[in-house]
Short mmCIF file of C-alpha atoms and ligand atoms in Angstrom, two decimals:
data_model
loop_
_atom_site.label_atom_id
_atom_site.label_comp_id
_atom_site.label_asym_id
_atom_site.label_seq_id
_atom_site.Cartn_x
_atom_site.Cartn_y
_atom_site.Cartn_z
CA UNK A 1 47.51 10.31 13.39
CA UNK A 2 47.79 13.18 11.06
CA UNK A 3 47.70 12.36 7.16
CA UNK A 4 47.34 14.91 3.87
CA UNK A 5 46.73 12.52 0.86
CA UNK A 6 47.69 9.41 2.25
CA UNK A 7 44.67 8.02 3.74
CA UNK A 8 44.89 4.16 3.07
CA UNK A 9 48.31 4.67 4.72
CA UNK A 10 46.92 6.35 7.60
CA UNK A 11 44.47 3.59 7.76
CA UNK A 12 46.67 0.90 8.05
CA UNK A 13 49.28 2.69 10.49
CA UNK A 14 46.01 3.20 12.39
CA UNK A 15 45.07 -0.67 12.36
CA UNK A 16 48.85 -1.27 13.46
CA UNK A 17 48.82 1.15 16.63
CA UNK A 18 45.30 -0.47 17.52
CA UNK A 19 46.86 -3.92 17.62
CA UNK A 20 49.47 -2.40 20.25
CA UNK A 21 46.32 -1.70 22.43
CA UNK A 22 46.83 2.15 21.81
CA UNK A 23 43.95 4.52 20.74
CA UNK A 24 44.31 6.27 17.59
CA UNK A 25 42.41 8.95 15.86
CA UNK A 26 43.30 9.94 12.10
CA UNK A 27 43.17 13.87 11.39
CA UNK A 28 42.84 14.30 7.75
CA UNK A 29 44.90 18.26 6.77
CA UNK A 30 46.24 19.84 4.17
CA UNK A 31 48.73 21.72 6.13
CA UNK A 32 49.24 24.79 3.29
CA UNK A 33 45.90 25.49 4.57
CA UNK A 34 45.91 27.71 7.57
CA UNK A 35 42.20 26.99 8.17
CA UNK A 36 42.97 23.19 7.81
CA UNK A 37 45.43 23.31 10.75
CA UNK A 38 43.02 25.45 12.75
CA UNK A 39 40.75 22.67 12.51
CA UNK A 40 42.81 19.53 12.97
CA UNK A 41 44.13 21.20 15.86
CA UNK A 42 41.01 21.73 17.54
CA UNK A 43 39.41 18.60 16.88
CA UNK A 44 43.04 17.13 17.84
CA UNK A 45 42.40 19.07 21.30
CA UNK A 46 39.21 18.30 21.95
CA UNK A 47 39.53 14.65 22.04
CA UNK A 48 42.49 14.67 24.62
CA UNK A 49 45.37 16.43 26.33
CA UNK A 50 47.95 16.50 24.15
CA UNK A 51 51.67 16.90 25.11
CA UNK A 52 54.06 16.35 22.18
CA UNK A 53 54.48 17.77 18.58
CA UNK A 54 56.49 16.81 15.89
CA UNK A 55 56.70 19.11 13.06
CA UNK A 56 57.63 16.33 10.35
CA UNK A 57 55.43 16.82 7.24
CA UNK A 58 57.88 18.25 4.24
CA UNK A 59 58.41 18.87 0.41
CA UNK A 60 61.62 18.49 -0.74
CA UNK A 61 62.52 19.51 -4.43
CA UNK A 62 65.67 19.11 -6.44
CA UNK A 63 65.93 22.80 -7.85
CA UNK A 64 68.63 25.24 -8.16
CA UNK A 65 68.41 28.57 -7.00
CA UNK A 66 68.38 29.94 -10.67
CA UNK A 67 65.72 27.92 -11.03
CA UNK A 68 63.49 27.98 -8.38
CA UNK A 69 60.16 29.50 -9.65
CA UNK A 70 58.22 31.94 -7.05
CA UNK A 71 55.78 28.44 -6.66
CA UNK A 72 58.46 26.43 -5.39
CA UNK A 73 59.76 29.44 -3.19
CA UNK A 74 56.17 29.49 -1.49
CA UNK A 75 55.44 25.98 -2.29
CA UNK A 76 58.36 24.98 0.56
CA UNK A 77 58.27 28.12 3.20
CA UNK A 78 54.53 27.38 3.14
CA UNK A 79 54.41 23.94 3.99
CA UNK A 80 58.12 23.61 5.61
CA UNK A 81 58.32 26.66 7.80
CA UNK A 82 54.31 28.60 8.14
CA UNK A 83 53.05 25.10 9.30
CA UNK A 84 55.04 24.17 12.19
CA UNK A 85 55.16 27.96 13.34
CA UNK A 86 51.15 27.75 13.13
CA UNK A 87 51.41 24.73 14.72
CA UNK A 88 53.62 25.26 17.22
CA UNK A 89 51.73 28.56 18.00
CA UNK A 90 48.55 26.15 18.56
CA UNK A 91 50.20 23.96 20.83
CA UNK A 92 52.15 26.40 22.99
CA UNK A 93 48.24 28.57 23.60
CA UNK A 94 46.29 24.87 24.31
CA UNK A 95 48.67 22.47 25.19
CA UNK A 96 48.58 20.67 28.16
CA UNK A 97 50.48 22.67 31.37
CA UNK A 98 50.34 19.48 33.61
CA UNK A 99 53.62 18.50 32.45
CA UNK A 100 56.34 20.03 30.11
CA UNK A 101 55.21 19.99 26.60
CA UNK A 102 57.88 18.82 23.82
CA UNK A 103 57.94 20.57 20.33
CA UNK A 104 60.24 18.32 18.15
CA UNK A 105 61.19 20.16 14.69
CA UNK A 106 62.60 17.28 11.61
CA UNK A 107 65.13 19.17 9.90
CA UNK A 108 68.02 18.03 7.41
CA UNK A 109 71.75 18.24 7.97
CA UNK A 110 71.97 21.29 5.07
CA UNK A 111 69.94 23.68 8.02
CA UNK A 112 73.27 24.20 9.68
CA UNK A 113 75.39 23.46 6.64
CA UNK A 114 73.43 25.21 3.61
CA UNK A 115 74.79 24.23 0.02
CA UNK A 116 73.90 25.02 -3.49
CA UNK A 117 71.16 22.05 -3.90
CA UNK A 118 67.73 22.00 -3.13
CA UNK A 119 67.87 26.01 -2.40
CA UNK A 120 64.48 26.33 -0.95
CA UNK A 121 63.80 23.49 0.96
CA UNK A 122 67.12 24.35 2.29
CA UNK A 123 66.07 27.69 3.37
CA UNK A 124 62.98 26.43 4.71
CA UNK A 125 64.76 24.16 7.11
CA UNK A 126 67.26 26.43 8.13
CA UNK A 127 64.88 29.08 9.38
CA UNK A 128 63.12 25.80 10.84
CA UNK A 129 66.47 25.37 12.78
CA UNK A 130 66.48 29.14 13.77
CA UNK A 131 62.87 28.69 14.73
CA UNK A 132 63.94 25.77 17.02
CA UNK A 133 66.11 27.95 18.84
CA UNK A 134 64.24 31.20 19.03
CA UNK A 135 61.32 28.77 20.53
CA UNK A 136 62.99 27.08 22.98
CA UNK A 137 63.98 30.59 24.57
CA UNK A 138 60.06 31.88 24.03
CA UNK A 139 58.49 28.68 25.61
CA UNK A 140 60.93 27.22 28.50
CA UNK A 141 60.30 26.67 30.97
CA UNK A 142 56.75 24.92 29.72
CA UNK A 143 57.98 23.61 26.95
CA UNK A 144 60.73 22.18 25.08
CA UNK A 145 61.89 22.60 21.51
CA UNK A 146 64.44 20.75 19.90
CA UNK A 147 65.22 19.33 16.66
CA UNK A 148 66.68 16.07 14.50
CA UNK A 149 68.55 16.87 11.42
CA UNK A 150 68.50 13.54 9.46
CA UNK A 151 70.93 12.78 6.39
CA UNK A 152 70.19 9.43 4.23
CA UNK A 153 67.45 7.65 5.58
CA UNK A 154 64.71 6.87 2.95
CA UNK A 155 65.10 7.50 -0.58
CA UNK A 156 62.99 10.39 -2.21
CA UNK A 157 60.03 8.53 -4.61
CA UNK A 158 59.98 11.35 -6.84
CA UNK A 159 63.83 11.52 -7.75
CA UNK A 160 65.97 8.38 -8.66
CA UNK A 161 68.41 7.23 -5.72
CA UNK A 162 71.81 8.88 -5.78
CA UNK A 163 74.43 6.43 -5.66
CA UNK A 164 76.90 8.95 -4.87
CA UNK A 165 75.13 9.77 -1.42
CA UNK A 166 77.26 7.62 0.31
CA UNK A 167 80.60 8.94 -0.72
CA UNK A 168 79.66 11.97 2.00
CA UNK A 169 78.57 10.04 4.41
CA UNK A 170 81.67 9.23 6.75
CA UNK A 171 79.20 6.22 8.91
CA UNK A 172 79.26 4.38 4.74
CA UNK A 173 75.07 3.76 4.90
CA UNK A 174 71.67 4.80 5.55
CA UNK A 175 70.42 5.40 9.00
CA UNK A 176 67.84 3.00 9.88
CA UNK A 177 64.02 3.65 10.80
CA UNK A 178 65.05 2.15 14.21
CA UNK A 179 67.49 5.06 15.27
CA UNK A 180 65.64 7.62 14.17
CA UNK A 181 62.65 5.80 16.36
CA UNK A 182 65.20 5.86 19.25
CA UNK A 183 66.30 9.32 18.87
CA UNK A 184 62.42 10.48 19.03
CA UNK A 185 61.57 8.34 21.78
CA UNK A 186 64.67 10.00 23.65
CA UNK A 187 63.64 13.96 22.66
CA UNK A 188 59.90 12.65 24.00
CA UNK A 189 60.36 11.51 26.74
CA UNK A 190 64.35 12.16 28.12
CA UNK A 191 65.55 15.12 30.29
CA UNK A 192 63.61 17.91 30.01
CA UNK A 193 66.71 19.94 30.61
CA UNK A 194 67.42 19.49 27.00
CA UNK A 195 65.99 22.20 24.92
CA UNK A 196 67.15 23.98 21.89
CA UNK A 197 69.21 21.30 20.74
CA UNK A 198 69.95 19.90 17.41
CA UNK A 199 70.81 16.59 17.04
CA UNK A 200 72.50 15.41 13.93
CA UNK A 201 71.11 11.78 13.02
CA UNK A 202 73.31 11.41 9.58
CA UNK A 203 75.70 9.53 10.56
CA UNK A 204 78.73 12.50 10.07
CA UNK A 205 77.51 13.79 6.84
CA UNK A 206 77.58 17.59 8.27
CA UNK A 207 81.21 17.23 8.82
CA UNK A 208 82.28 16.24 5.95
N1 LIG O 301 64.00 10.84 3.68
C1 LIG O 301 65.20 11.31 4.03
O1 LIG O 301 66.24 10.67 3.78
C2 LIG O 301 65.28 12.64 4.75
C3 LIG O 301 66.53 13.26 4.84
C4 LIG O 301 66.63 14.47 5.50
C5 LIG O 301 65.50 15.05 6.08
N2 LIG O 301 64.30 14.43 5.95
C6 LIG O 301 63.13 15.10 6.58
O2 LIG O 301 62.32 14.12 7.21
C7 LIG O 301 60.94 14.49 7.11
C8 LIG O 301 60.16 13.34 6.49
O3 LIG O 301 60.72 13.07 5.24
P1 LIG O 301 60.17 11.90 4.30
O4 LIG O 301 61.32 11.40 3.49
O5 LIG O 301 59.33 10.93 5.09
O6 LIG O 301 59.25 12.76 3.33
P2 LIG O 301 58.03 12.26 2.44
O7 LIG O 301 58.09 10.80 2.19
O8 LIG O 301 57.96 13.17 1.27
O9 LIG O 301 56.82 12.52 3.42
C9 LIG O 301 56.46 13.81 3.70
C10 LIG O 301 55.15 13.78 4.45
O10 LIG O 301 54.65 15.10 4.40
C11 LIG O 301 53.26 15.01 4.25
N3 LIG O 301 52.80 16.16 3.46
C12 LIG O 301 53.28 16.63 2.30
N4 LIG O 301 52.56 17.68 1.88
C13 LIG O 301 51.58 17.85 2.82
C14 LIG O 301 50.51 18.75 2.96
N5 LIG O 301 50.29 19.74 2.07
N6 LIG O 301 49.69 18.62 4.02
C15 LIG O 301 49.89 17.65 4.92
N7 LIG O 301 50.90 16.77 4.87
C16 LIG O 301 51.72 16.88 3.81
C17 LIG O 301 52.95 13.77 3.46
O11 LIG O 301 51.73 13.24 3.93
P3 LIG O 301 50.63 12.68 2.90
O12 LIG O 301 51.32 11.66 2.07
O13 LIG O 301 49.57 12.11 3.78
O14 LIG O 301 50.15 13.85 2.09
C18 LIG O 301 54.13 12.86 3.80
O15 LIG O 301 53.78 11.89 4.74
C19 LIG O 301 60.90 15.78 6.31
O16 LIG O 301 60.82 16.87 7.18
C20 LIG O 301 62.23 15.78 5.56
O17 LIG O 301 62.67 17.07 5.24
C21 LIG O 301 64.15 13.24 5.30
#
């Protein structure tokens, strides 16, 4: 169970999983530090085969491209784009070959459909969409990659919640934790003939 600052989260996600008679181990890395993911991953690998990643972890800021500073530029290709490819470099060299490994990549329904909002994390996930596909080609048959662009499905803490974000979204609420659970559980463990896919989880927003 990977965490960056939020340990006493960690902690009690960790107490949760135990109760389900799972094992858990909580990896503690600041992933803008190449040397931090070097380490997680190899204590991550040395404890057990592992066969799944999910390149989740994200910033997300509300700036303009006018005024995005060169700090938010880096701030968002750093942790949004360097990590999973470091990541995903990691796991293709030591992951498990018994079975097919599965990369999963959390994008945002702007990758495919890039606006004028949020201009680097947009960029960030786009190339994390483009990375998705150029992957899947590199690493079949071993492993696949695919990703989940989400729309509304938790509020940002550090901006107040848009009331207008529904007017876009054609499904009229927020996806629940539960779908998104069920989508996961699908790319983890469905056909393995499914690989460079991206699978819209925002209920129509990309259409509109
Ligand atoms: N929420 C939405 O409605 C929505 C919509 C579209 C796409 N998404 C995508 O879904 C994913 C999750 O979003 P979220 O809303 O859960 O975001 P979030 O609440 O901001 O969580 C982001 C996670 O990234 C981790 N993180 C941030 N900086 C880190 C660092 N330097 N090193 C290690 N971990 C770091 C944080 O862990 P710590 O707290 O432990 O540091 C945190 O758990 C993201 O990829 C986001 O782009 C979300």
């Amino acid at each position: 169970l990977h965490h960056g600052h939020s340990s006493e989260e960690a902690q009690r996600t960790s107490e949760i999983i135990k109760k389900l008679n799972r094992k858990v181990w909580i990896l503690e890395a600041d992933l803008n530090e190449p040397s931090q993911i070097q380490q997680m991953c190899e204590t991550a690998f040395s404890i057990a085969p592992i066969y799944a990643l999910i390149n989740n972890a994200a910033i997300f800021k509300p700036v303009s491209f006018l005024e995005s500073t060169l700090e938010d530029w880096n701030e968002h290709i750093n942790l949004n784009l360097t990590a999973p490819f470091l990541l995903s470099q990691y796991f293709a060299k030591h992951g498990s070959k018994s079975i097919p490994g599965r990369i999963i990549n959390i994008l945002d329904w702007r990758a495919l459909r890039p606006g004028k909002d949020h201009f680097p994390y947009t960029i960030s996930k786009a190339a994390l969409a483009s990375m998705t596909r150029s992957l899947a080609l590199t690493l079949a048959p071993n492993i696949t990659v695919n990703a989940i662009a989400l729309g509304a499905i938790l509020p940002p803490e550090n901006e107040p919640i848009n009331q207008n974000i529904l007017k876009n979204v054609p499904m009229q609420r927020w996806a629940t934790l539960d779908e998104l659970e069920n989508l996961v559980t699908f790319l983890l463990d469905g056909p393995i003939y499914i690989t460079g896919e991206i699978i819209h989880l925002d209920g129509g927003r990309h259409l509109v």
